[in-house]
Amino acid sequence: MVTIHLIPGDITEQSVDAVVNAANSSLLGGGGVDGAIHRRGGPEILAECRDLRASRYGKGLPTGQAVATTAGRLPARWVIHTVGPVWSASEDRSGQLASCYRESLRVARELGARTVAFPAISTGVYGWPLDDGARIALAAVRRETERDDTFEEIRFVLFGQRAYEAFTAWL
């Protein structure tokens, strides 16, 4: 049975098999978690992302999908990039958010990853309310791992006290 941990801090410092990046569809870096992963991981990540854009994802990685690259200089083996949805008050995009977690775990499984670190996808500049984001994230990960012994540990690495408290309430 998988262990789920909540960790306050910096996802770029996690020694795990796979770190999940809350990427933008361009895969070429950005702000928040995405920018931090690209800065700390170094040019190897960007080079592989450029290759992905030149081959399979010419129009960018679609929302809710996931793809892996090297982790470069991060203390992980791989980075799994996933594009979360922008929150909308008028359209239910919760299925897309749950898909980010499911697809990231699918890619991690294919890679043979046993430990995975997630950020709180879409809860930063994409505006997803933390409480709802935490609920969706934990429910999706639990559903994906309940009958699967692939993973030893899933970490949610949470930036800021508010994020940590929101996830703690749902764990």
Coordinates of N, CA, C and O in Angstrom, one line a residue, residues 62-65 82-88 91-103 121-122 128 136 140:
P62 N -1.1 19.1 -24.3 CA -2.5 19.4 -23.9 C -2.8 19.3 -22.4 O -2.2 18.6 -21.7
T63 N -3.7 20.1 -22.0 CA -4.2 20.2 -20.6 C -4.6 18.8 -20.1 O -5.3 18.1 -20.9
G64 N -4.1 18.3 -19.0 CA -4.5 17.0 -18.4 C -3.6 15.9 -18.8 O -3.7 14.8 -18.3
Q65 N -2.7 16.1 -19.8 CA -1.7 15.1 -20.2 C -0.4 15.2 -19.5 O -0.2 16.2 -18.8
T82 N 3.1 18.1 -16.5 CA 1.7 18.0 -16.8 C 1.1 19.4 -16.8 O 1.6 20.3 -16.0
V83 N 0.1 19.6 -17.6 CA -0.4 21.0 -17.7 C -1.8 21.0 -17.1 O -2.7 20.3 -17.5
G84 N -1.9 21.7 -16.0 CA -3.1 21.9 -15.3 C -4.1 22.9 -15.9 O -3.6 23.7 -16.7
P85 N -5.4 22.7 -15.6 CA -6.3 23.7 -16.2 C -6.3 25.0 -15.4 O -6.0 25.0 -14.2
V86 N -6.7 26.1 -16.1 CA -6.9 27.3 -15.4 C -8.3 27.2 -14.8 O -9.3 26.8 -15.4
W87 N -8.5 27.6 -13.5 CA -9.7 27.5 -12.8 C -10.8 28.5 -13.5 O -10.4 29.6 -13.9
S88 N -12.0 28.0 -13.6 CA -13.1 28.8 -14.1 C -14.3 28.6 -13.2 O -14.7 27.5 -12.8
E91 N -17.2 27.0 -15.7 CA -17.0 25.8 -16.4 C -16.3 24.8 -15.5 O -15.2 25.1 -14.9
D92 N -16.8 23.6 -15.3 CA -16.2 22.6 -14.5 C -15.1 21.9 -15.2 O -15.2 21.2 -16.1
R93 N -13.9 22.2 -14.7 CA -12.6 21.6 -15.3 C -12.0 20.6 -14.3 O -10.8 20.3 -14.5
S94 N -12.7 20.2 -13.3 CA -12.1 19.3 -12.3 C -11.7 18.0 -12.9 O -10.7 17.4 -12.4
G95 N -12.3 17.5 -14.0 CA -11.9 16.3 -14.6 C -10.5 16.5 -15.2 O -9.7 15.5 -15.2
Q96 N -10.2 17.6 -15.8 CA -8.9 17.9 -16.3 C -7.8 17.9 -15.2 O -6.7 17.4 -15.4
L97 N -8.2 18.5 -14.1 CA -7.2 18.6 -13.0 C -7.0 17.1 -12.5 O -5.8 16.8 -12.3
A98 N -8.0 16.3 -12.3 CA -7.8 15.0 -11.8 C -6.9 14.2 -12.9 O -6.1 13.4 -12.5
S99 N -7.1 14.5 -14.1 CA -6.4 13.8 -15.2 C -4.9 14.1 -15.1 O -4.1 13.2 -15.4
C100 N -4.5 15.3 -14.6 CA -3.1 15.6 -14.4 C -2.4 14.6 -13.5 O -1.3 14.1 -13.7
Y101 N -3.1 14.3 -12.4 CA -2.6 13.4 -11.4 C -2.6 12.0 -11.9 O -1.6 11.2 -11.8
R102 N -3.7 11.5 -12.6 CA -3.8 10.2 -13.1 C -2.7 10.0 -14.2 O -2.0 9.0 -14.2
E103 N -2.6 10.9 -15.1 CA -1.7 10.8 -16.2 C -0.2 10.8 -15.7 O 0.7 10.1 -16.3
I121 N -1.1 21.2 -8.2 CA -1.2 21.6 -9.6 C -2.4 22.6 -9.7 O -3.5 22.3 -9.1
S122 N -2.2 23.6 -10.5 CA -3.2 24.7 -10.8 C -3.6 25.6 -9.7 O -4.4 26.5 -9.9
W128 N -6.8 27.9 -9.2 CA -7.7 26.9 -8.6 C -7.7 27.1 -7.1 O -6.7 27.2 -6.4
I136 N -9.4 17.3 -5.0 CA -9.3 16.6 -6.2 C -8.0 15.8 -6.3 O -7.9 14.7 -6.8
A140 N -7.8 11.8 -6.6 CA -7.3 11.2 -7.8 C -6.2 10.2 -7.5 O -6.1 9.1 -8.0

